[in-house]
Phi, psi and omega in degrees: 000127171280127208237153203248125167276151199296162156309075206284354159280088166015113123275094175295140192313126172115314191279086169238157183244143202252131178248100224290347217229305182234118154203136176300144190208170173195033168272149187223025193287145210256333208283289210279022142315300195296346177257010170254133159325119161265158167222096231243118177305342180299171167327128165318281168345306160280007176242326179264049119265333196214121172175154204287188188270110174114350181298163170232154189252138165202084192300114181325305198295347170303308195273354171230177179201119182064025186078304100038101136343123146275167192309147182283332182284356162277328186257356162264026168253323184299305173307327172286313159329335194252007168074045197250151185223159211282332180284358148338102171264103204273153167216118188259146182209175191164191181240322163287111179280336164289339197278332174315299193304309167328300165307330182298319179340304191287324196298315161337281170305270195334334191103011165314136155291337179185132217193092155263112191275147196277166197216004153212197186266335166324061183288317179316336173303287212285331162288330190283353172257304184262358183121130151283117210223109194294138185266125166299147187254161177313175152267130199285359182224154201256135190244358169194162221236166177250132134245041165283195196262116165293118188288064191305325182300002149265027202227135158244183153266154180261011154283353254217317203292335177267333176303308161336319189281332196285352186263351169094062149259137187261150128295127189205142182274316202209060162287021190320311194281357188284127164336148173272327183285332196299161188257096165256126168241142215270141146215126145237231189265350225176114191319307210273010157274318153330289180310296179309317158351289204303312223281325201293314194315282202315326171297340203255334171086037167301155196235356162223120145200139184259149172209137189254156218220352183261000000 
């Protein structure tokens, strides 16, 4: 059985530790809320009944089908709909905490400028600072274009993988016990277990890791 690791940083009420890129916050201070984007992984349905005030739904399950990625040219058209723009500093929350890390991956992988995952299931913390709310839904047309940079140097292909071995790249499941310096590439069982990985490693400041996603 495969186990998706845990957060290994402390977080005290109040507290987040910053990642340039990916980072856990369970702060709840409302000055530092208002400047982030919310974002709520959940069901459509369950994300426009109950969500803080300004969130946008951007449901994970939007993005797999069947163990199966969707195209990135499907999810940055799925991000522009969602009125999102790549210089945005997001806070994904939600109640499944891999599909949160997952979503972060994906905003990762796209070229989100910053991405704070909410670091427990208290969405009432949150709603109770910011306001209760219908989370907006995409748009049927795009009202602004995403543009970020796709971070490809984290991506490999599995035609890709041996030459990668020959370069000392590991293939892991679970790298929890691993060097943060060892050259890791995520494969598990499942994209969106995959994902939730790369995001805890990249939050964690591993300094080679990979993911493969086709």
């Amino acid at each position: 059985m495969l186990y998706i690791i845990g957060i290994s940083i402390f977080l005290h009420l109040g507290e987040s530790i910053a990642n340039p890129h990916i980072s856990y916050t369970n702060n709840s201070n409302k000055a530092f809320l208002e400047k982030l984007v919310p974002i709520n992984s959940n069901k459509l349905q369950e994300c426009v009944l109950y969500s803080t005030k300004k969130t946008k739904c951007v449901p994970f399950n939007d993005f797999e089908s069947q163990g199966q990625l969707a195209s990135f040219r499907d999810i940055f058209w799925a991000f522009s709909t969602s009125n999102i723009a790549h210089t945005d500093e997001l806070l994904i929350y939600g109640k499944n905490q891999k599909e949160n890390r997952a979503l972060a991956a994906l905003f990762f992988l796209a070229g989100q400028k910053k991405i704070w995952i909410w670091s427990n299931n208290n969405i009432k913390q949150l709603v109770k600072v910011s306001g209760k709310a219908s989370g907006s839904k995409r748009q049927l047309s795009r009202s602004r274009v995403y543009l970020g940079k796709m971070r490809e140097k984290f991506l490999v292909l599995k035609s890709q993988i041996q030459n990668m071995k020959d370069q000392n790249w590991r293939l892991a499941d679970n790298p929890k016990a691993q060097s943060k310096h060892e050259k890791i590439i995520i494969q598990t069982k499942d994209v969106s277990t995959s994902l939730a990985v790369f995001a805890d490693l990249v939050a964690s400041d591993y300094a080679n890791v990979k993911i493969i996603i086709d």
